[in-house]
mmCIF file of C-alpha atoms and ligand atoms in Angstrom:
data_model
loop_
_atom_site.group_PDB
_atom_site.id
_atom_site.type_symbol
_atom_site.label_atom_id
_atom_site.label_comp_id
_atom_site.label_asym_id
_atom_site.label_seq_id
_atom_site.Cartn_x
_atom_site.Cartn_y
_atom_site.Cartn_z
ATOM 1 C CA UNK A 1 142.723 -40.395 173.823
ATOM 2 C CA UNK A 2 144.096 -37.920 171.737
ATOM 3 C CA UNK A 3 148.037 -38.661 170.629
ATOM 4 C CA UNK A 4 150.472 -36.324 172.808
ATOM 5 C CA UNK A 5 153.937 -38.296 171.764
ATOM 6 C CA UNK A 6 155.106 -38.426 168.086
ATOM 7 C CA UNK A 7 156.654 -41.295 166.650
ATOM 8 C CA UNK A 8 158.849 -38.832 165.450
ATOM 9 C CA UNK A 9 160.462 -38.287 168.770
ATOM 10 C CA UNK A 10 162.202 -41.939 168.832
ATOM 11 C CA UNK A 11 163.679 -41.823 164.963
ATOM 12 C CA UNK A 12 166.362 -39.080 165.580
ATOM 13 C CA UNK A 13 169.676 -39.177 163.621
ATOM 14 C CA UNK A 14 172.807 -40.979 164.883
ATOM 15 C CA UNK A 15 174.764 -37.558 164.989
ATOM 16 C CA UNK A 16 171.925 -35.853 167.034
ATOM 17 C CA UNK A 17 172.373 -38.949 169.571
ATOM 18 C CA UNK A 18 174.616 -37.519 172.783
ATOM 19 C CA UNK A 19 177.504 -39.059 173.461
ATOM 20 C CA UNK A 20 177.702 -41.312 176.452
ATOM 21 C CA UNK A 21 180.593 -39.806 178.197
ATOM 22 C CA UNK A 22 178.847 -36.107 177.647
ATOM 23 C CA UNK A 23 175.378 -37.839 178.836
ATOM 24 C CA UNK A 24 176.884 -38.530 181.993
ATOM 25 C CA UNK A 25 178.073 -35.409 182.651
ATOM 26 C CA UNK A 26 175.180 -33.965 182.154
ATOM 27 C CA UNK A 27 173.194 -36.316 184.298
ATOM 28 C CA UNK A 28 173.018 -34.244 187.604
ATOM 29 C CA UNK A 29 171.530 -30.926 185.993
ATOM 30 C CA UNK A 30 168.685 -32.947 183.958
ATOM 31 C CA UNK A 31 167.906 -34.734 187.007
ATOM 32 C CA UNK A 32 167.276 -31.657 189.216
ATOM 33 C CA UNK A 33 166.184 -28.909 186.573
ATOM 34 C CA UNK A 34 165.384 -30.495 183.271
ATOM 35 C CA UNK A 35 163.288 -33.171 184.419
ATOM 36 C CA UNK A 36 161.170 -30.670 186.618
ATOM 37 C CA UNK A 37 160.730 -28.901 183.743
ATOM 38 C CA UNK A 38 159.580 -31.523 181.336
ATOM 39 C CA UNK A 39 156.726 -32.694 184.089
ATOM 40 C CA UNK A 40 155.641 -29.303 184.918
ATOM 41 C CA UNK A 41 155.370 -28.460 181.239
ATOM 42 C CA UNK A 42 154.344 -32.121 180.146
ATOM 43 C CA UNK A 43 151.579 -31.466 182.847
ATOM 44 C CA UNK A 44 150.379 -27.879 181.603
ATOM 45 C CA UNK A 45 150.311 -29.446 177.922
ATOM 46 C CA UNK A 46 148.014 -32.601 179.137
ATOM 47 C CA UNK A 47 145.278 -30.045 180.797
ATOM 48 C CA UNK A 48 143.060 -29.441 178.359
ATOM 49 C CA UNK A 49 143.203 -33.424 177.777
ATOM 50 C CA UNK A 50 142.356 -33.963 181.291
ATOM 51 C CA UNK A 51 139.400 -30.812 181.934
ATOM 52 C CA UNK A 52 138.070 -32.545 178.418
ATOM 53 C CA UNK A 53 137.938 -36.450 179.739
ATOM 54 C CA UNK A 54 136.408 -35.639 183.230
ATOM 55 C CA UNK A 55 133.598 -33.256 181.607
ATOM 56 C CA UNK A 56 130.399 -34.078 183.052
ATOM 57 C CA UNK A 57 128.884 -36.469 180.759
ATOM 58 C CA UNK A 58 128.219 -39.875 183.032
ATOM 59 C CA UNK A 59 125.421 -41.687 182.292
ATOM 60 C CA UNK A 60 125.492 -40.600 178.966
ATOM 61 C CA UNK A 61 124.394 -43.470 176.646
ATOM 62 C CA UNK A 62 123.954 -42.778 172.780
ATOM 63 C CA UNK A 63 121.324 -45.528 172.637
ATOM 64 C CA UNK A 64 118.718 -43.695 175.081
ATOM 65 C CA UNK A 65 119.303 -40.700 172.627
ATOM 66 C CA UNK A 66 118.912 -41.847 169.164
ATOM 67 C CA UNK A 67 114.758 -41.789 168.321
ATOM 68 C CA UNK A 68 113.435 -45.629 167.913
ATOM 69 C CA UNK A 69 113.012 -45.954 164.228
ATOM 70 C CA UNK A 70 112.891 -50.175 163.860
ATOM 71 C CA UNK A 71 114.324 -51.931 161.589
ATOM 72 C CA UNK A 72 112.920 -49.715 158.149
ATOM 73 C CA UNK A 73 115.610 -47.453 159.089
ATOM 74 C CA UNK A 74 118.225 -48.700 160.811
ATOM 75 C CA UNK A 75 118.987 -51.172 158.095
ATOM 76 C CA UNK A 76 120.086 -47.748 156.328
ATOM 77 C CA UNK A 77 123.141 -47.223 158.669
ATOM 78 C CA UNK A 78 125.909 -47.204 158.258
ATOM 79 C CA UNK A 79 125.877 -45.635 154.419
ATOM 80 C CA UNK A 80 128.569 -45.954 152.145
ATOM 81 C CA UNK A 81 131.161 -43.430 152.491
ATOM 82 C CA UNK A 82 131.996 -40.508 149.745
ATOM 83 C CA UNK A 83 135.411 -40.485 149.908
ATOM 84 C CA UNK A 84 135.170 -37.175 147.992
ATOM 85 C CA UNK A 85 134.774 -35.427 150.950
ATOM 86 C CA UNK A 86 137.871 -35.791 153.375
ATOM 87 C CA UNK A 87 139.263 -33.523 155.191
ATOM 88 C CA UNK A 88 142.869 -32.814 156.576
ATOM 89 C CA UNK A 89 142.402 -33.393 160.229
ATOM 90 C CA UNK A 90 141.446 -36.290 162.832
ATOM 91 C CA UNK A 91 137.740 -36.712 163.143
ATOM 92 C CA UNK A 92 136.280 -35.319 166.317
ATOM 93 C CA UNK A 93 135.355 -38.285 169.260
ATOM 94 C CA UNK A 94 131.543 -39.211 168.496
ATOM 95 C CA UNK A 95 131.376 -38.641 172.428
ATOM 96 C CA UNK A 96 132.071 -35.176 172.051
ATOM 97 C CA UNK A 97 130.310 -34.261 169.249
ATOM 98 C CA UNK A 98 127.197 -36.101 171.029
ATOM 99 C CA UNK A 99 127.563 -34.032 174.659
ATOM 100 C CA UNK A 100 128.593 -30.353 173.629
ATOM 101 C CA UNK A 101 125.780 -29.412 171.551
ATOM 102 C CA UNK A 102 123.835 -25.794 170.898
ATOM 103 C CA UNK A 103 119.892 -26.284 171.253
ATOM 104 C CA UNK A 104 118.091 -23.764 172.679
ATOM 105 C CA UNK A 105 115.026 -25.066 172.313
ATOM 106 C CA UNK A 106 116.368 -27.607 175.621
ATOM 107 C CA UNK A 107 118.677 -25.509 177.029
ATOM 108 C CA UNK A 108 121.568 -23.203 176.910
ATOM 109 C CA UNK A 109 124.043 -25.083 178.685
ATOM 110 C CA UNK A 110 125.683 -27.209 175.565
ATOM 111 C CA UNK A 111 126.902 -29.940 178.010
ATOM 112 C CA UNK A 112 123.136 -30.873 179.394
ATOM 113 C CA UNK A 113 121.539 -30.708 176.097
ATOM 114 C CA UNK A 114 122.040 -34.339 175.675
ATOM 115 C CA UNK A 115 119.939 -34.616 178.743
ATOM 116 C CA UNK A 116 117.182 -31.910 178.408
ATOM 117 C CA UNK A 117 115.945 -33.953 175.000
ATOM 118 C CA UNK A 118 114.333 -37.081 177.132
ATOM 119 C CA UNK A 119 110.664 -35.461 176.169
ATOM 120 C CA UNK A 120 111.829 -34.615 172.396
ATOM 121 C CA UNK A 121 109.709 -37.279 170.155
ATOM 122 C CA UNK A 122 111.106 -37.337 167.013
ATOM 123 C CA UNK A 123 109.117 -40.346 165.537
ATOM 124 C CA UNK A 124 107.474 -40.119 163.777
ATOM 125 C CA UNK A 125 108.135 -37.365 161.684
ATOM 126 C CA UNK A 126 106.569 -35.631 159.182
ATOM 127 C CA UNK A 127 108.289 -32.877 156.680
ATOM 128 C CA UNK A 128 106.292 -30.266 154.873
ATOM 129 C CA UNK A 129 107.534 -28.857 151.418
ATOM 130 C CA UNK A 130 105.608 -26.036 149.793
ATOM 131 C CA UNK A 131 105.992 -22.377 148.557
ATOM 132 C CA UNK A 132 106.382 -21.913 145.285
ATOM 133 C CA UNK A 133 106.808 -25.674 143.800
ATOM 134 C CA UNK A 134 104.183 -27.468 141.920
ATOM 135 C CA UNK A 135 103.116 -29.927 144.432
ATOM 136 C CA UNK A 136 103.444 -28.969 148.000
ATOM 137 C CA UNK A 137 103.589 -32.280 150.040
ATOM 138 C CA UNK A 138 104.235 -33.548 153.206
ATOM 139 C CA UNK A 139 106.795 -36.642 153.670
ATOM 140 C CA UNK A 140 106.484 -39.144 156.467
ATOM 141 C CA UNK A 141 110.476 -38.988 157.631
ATOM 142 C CA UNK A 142 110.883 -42.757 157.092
ATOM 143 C CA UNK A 143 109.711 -43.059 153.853
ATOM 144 C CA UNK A 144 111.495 -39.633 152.659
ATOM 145 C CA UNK A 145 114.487 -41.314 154.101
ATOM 146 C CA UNK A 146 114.106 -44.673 152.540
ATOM 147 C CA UNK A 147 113.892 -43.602 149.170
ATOM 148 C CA UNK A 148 117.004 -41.045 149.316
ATOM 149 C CA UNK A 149 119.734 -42.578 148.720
ATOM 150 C CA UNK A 150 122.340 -41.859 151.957
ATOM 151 C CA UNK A 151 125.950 -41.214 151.625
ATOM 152 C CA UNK A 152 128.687 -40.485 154.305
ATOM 153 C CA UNK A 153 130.842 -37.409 154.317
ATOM 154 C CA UNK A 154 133.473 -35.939 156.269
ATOM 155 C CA UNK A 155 132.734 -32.012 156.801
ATOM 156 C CA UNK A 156 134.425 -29.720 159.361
ATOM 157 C CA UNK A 157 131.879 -28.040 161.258
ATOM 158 C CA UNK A 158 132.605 -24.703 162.247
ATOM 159 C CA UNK A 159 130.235 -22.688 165.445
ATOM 160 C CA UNK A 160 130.143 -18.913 165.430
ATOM 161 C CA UNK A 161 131.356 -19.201 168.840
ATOM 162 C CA UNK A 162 134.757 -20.282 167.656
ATOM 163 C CA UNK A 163 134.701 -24.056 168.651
ATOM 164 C CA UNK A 164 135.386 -26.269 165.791
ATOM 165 C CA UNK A 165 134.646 -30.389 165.145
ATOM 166 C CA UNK A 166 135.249 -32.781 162.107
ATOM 167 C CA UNK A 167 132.005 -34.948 161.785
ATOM 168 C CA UNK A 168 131.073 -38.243 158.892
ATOM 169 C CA UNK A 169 127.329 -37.068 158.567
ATOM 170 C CA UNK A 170 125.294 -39.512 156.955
ATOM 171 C CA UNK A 171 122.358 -37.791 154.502
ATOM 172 C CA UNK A 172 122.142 -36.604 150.671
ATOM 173 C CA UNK A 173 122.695 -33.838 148.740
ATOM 174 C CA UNK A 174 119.363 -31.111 149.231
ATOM 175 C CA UNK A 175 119.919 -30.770 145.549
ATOM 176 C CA UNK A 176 118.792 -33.989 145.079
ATOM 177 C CA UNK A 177 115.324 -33.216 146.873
ATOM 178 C CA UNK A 178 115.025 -29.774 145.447
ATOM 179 C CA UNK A 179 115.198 -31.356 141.165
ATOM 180 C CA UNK A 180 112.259 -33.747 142.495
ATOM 181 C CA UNK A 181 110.302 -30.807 143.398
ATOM 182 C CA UNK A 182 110.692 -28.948 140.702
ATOM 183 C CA UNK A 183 110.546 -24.953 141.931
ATOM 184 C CA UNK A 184 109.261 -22.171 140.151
ATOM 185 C CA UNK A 185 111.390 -19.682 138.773
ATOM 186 C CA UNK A 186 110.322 -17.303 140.869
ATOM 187 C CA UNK A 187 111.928 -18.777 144.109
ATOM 188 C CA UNK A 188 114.798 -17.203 145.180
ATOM 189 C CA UNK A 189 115.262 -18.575 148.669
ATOM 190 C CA UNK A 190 114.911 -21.860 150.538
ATOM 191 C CA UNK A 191 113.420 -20.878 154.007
ATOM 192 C CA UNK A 192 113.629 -24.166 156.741
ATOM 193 C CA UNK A 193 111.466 -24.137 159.818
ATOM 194 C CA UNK A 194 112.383 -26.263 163.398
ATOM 195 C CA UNK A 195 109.718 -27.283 165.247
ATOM 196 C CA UNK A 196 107.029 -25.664 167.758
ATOM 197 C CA UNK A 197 106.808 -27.603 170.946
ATOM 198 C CA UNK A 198 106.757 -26.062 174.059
ATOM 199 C CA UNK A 199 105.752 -29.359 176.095
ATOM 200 C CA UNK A 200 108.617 -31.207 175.249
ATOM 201 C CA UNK A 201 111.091 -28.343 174.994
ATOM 202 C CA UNK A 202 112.035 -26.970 177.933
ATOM 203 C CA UNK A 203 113.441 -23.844 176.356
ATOM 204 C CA UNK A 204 110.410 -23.090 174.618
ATOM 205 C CA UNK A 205 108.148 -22.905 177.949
ATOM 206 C CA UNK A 206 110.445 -21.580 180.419
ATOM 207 C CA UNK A 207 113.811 -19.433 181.678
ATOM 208 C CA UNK A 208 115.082 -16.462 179.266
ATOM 209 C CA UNK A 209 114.877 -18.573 176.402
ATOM 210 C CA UNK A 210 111.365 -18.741 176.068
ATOM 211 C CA UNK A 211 111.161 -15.286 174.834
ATOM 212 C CA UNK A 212 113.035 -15.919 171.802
ATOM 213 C CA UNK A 213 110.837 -15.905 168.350
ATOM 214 C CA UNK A 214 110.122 -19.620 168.042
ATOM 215 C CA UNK A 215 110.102 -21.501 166.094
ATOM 216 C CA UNK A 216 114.108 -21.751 164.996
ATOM 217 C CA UNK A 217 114.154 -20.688 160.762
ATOM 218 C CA UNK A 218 116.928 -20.575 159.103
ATOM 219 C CA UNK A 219 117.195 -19.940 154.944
ATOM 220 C CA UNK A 220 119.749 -20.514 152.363
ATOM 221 C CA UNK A 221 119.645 -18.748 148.912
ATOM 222 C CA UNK A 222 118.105 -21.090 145.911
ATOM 223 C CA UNK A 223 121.740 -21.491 144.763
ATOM 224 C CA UNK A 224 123.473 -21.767 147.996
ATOM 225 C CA UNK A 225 120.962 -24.892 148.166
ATOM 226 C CA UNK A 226 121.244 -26.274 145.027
ATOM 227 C CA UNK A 227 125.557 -26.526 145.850
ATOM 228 C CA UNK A 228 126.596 -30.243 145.923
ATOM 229 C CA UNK A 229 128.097 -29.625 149.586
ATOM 230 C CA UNK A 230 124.902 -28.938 150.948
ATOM 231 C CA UNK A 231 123.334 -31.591 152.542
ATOM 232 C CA UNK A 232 119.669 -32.982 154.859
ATOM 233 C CA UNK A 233 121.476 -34.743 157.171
ATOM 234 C CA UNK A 234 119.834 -37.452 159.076
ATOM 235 C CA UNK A 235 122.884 -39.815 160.311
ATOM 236 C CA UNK A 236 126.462 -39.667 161.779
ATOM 237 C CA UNK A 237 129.034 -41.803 163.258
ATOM 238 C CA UNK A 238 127.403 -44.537 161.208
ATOM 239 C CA UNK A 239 124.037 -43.931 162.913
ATOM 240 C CA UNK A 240 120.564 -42.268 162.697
ATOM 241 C CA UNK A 241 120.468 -38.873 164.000
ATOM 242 C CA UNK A 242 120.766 -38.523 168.158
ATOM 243 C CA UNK A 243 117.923 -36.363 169.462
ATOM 244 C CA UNK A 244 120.566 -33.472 170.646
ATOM 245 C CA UNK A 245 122.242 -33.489 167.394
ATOM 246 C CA UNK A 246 118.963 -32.742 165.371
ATOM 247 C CA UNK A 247 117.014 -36.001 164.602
ATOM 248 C CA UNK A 248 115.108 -36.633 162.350
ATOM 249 C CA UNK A 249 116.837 -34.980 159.722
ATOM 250 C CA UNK A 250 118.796 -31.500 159.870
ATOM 251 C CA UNK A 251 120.676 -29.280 157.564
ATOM 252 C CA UNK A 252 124.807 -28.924 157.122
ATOM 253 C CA UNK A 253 126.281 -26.497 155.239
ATOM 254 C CA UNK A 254 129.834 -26.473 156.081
ATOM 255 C CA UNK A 255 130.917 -23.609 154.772
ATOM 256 C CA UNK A 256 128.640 -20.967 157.005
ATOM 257 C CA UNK A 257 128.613 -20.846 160.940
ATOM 258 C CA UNK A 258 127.283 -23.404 163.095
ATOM 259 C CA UNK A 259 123.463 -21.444 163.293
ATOM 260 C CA UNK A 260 123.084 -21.993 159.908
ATOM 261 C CA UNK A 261 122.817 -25.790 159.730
ATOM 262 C CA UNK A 262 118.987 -25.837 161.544
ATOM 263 C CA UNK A 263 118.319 -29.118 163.913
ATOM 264 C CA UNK A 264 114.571 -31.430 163.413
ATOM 265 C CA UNK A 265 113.278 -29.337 160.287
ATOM 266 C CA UNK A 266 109.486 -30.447 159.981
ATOM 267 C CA UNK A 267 108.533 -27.411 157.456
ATOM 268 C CA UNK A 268 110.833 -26.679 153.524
ATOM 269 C CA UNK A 269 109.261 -23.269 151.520
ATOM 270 C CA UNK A 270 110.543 -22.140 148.375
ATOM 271 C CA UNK A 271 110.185 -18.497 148.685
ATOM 272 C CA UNK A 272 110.557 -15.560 146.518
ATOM 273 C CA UNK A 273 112.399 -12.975 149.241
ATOM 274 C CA UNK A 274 114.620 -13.317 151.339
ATOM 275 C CA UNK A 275 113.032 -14.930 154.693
ATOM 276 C CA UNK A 276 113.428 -13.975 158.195
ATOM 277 C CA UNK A 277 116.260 -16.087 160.448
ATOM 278 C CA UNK A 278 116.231 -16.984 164.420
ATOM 279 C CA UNK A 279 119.836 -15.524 165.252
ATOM 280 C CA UNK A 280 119.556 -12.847 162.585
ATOM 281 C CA UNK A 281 116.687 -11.986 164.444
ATOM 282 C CA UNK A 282 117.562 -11.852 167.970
ATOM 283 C CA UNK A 283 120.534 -9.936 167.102
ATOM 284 C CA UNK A 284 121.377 -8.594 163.682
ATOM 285 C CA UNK A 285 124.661 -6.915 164.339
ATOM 286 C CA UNK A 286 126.128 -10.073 165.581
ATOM 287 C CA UNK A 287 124.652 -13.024 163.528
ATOM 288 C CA UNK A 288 124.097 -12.769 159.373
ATOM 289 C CA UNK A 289 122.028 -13.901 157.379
ATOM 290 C CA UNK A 290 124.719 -14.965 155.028
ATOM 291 C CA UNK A 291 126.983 -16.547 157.927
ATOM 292 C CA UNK A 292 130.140 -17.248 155.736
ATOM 293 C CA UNK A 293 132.806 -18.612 158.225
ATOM 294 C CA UNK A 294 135.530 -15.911 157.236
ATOM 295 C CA UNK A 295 138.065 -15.290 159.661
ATOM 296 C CA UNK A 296 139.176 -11.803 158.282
ATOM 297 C CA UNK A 297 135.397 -10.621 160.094
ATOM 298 C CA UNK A 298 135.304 -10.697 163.557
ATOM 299 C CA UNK A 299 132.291 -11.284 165.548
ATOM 300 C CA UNK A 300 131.573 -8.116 167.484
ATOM 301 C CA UNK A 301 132.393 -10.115 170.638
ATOM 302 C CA UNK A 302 135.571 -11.516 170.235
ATOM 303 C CA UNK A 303 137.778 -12.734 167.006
ATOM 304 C CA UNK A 304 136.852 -15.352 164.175
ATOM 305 C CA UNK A 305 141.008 -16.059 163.667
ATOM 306 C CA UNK A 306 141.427 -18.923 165.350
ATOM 307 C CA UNK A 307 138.708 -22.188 166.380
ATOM 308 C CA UNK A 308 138.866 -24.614 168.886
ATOM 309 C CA UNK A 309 138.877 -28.372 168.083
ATOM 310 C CA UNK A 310 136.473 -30.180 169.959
ATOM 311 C CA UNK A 311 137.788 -32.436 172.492
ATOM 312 C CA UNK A 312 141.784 -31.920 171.822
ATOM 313 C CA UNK A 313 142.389 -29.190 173.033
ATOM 314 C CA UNK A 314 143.767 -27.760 170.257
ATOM 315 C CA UNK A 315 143.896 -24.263 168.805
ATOM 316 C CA UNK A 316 143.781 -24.001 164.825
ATOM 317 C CA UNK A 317 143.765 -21.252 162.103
ATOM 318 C CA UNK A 318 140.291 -20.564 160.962
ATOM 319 C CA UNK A 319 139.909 -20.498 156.768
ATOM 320 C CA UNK A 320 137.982 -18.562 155.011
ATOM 321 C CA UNK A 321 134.576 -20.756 153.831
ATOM 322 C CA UNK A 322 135.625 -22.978 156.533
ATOM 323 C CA UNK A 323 137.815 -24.556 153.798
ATOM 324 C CA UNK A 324 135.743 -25.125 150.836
ATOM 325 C CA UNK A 325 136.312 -22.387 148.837
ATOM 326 C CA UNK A 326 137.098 -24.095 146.404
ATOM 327 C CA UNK A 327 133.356 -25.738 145.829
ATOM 328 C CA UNK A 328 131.687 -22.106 146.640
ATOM 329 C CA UNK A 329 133.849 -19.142 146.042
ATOM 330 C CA UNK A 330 131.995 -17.936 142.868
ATOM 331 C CA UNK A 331 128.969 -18.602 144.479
ATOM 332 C CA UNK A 332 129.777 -14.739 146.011
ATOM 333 C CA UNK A 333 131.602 -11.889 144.753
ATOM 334 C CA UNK A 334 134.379 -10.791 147.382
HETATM 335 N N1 MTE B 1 116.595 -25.933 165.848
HETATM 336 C C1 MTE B 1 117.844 -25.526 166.179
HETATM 337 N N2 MTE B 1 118.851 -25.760 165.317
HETATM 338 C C2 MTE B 1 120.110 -25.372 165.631
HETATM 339 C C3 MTE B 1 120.393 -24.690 166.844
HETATM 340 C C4 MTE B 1 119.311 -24.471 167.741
HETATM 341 O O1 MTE B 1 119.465 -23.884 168.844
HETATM 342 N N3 MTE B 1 118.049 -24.905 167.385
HETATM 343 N N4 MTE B 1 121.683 -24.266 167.120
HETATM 344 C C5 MTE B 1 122.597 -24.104 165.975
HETATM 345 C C6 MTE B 1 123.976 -23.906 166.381
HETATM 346 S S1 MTE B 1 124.383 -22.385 167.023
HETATM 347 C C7 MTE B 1 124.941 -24.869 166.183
HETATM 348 S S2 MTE B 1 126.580 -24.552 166.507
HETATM 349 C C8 MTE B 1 124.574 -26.219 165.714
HETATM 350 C C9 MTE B 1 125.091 -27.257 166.710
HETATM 351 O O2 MTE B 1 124.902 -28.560 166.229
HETATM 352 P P1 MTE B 1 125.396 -29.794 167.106
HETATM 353 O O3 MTE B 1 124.765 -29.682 168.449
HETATM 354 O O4 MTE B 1 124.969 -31.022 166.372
HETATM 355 O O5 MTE B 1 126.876 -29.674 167.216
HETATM 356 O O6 MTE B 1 123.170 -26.393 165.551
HETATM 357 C C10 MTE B 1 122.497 -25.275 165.007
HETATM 358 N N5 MTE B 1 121.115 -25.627 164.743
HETATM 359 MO MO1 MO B 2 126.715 -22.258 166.832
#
């Protein structure tokens, strides 16, 4: 549970201490007025807390949702930790990072999503890489992922829709991928494709969702993928990749919007222009390609100011690259 009383509270000067004589005094008006008060308003402050706890995720059971890889992989997790990457705030509960998910190819309701994967089969897996590189290829997941070598990082995550979380993904750097491969000089663009699979994903058969231009792409700019934050992420919470959150292996880039960072990628081109994008797609004036979190830009819908933090809550200043300007800010002009 989320901490609602400082320590603070009980370490308060001598002189701020009330007198007893003065205390006593006092005692009838606190015990009508004041202490109705406190409740009522200890009450209102706990709400959030309590809508959060009771949200409807019984008989959710992370094991049931994390793919069967055996022993090759598991013996992977957990990675050693980059303690490079911190970040200034609590981490999100794994429990609420694993039940409030967006993926439409399941559903749109982000609390069932962790149900509406049963018929996703993520192993095995296999990853195509071509475009313009020298040796297009195709990796089985397990070995791609056994000869990677996996780190853990702490990245805040930030969704276009203004809800927030603070995650340890377990993956490596896409840089580290892309010098194997070696593109040509002529690539300008890293395009990603989710994939096709209307039999196990329910979204991709049926309701309004169907209609959208499957399958999910999403693209990055050569240099945008080469940056040392960007990551193929196939782990968190010191585990392989649940089903809802992406398994195999997904994409974070914590400094764009949520959409960005695509979920089961089974296709990598190197492309010379830029490539077309799911969201960008469906509706240009309110998803971009670029997608740098900047709270200054509102969405046309409502305001990028402020984020929610998953499971607390808690309302929090948005910052401009979601925080890491520092690693990409001359990686754009303005
Ligand atoms: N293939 C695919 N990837 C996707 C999405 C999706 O619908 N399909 N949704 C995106 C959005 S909008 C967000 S906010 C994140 C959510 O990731 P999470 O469920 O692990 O929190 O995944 C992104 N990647
Ligand atoms: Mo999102």
């Amino acid at each position: 549970m989320p901490q609602i009383h400082g320590d603070r509270d009980f370490q308060r000067p001598e002189s701020e201490v009330t007198p007893e004589k003065k205390y006593l005094t006092r005692r009838q008006f606190i015990k009508t007025t004041g202490m109705t008060v406190a409740l009522a308003s200890l009450g209102y402050a706990a709400l959030p807390y309590v809508l959060d706890w009771f949200r409807p995720t019984t008989g959710f059971d992370l094991d049931e949702t994390i793919p069967h890889w055996g022993r090759e992989i598991t013996s992977q997790y957990p990675a050693p930790s980059n303690d490079d990457f911190q970040v200034d705030r609590a981490l999100t509960g794994s429990r609420y990072a694993y039940t409030h998910n967006n993926f439409y190819e399941f559903a749109g309701n982000k609390t069932s999503i962790w149900k509406a994967v049963s018929d996703f089969d993520a192993n095995p897996w296999a990853v195509k890489v071509g475009g313009l590189v020298d040796t297009p290829r195709t990796y089985d997941f397990k070995q791609l992922v056994n000869r990677m070598s996996l780190e853990e990082r702490v990245y805040r995550f930030r969704c276009v829709e203004a809800w927030a979380m603070v995650v340890p993904w377990i993956g490596f750097p896409l840089r580290d991928l892309i010098k194997e491969l070696n593109p040509d000089s002529s690539a300008n663009y890293v395009r990603f494709t989710s994939f096709m699979r209307p039999e196990q994903a329910p979204g991709q058969r049926e309701g309004f969702f169907s209609s959208y231009p499957w399958p999910y792409v999403e693209g990055l700019r050569l240099d945008e993928a080469m940056n040392p934050l960007t990551m193929l992420v196939t782990g968190m919470y010191g585990r392989p990749l649940p089903r809802q959150n992406g398994a195999p292996i997904r994409l974070i880039v914590p400094w764009k919007y949520g959409f960005k960072n695509i979920k089961s990628i089974t296709r990598i081109d190197f492309v010379r222009d830029r490539p077309a994008t799911f969201w960008n797609t469906v509706a240009p004036d309110e998803y971009s390609f670029m997608a740098n979190v900047n709270p200054d830009v509102p969405h046309p819908r409502w305001s990028q100011q402020t984020e929610r933090l998953l499971g607390t809550g808690r309302e929090v200043p948005t910052r401009k690259y979601n925080g890491y300007e520092e690693y990409v800010a001359d990686l754009y002009d303005t």
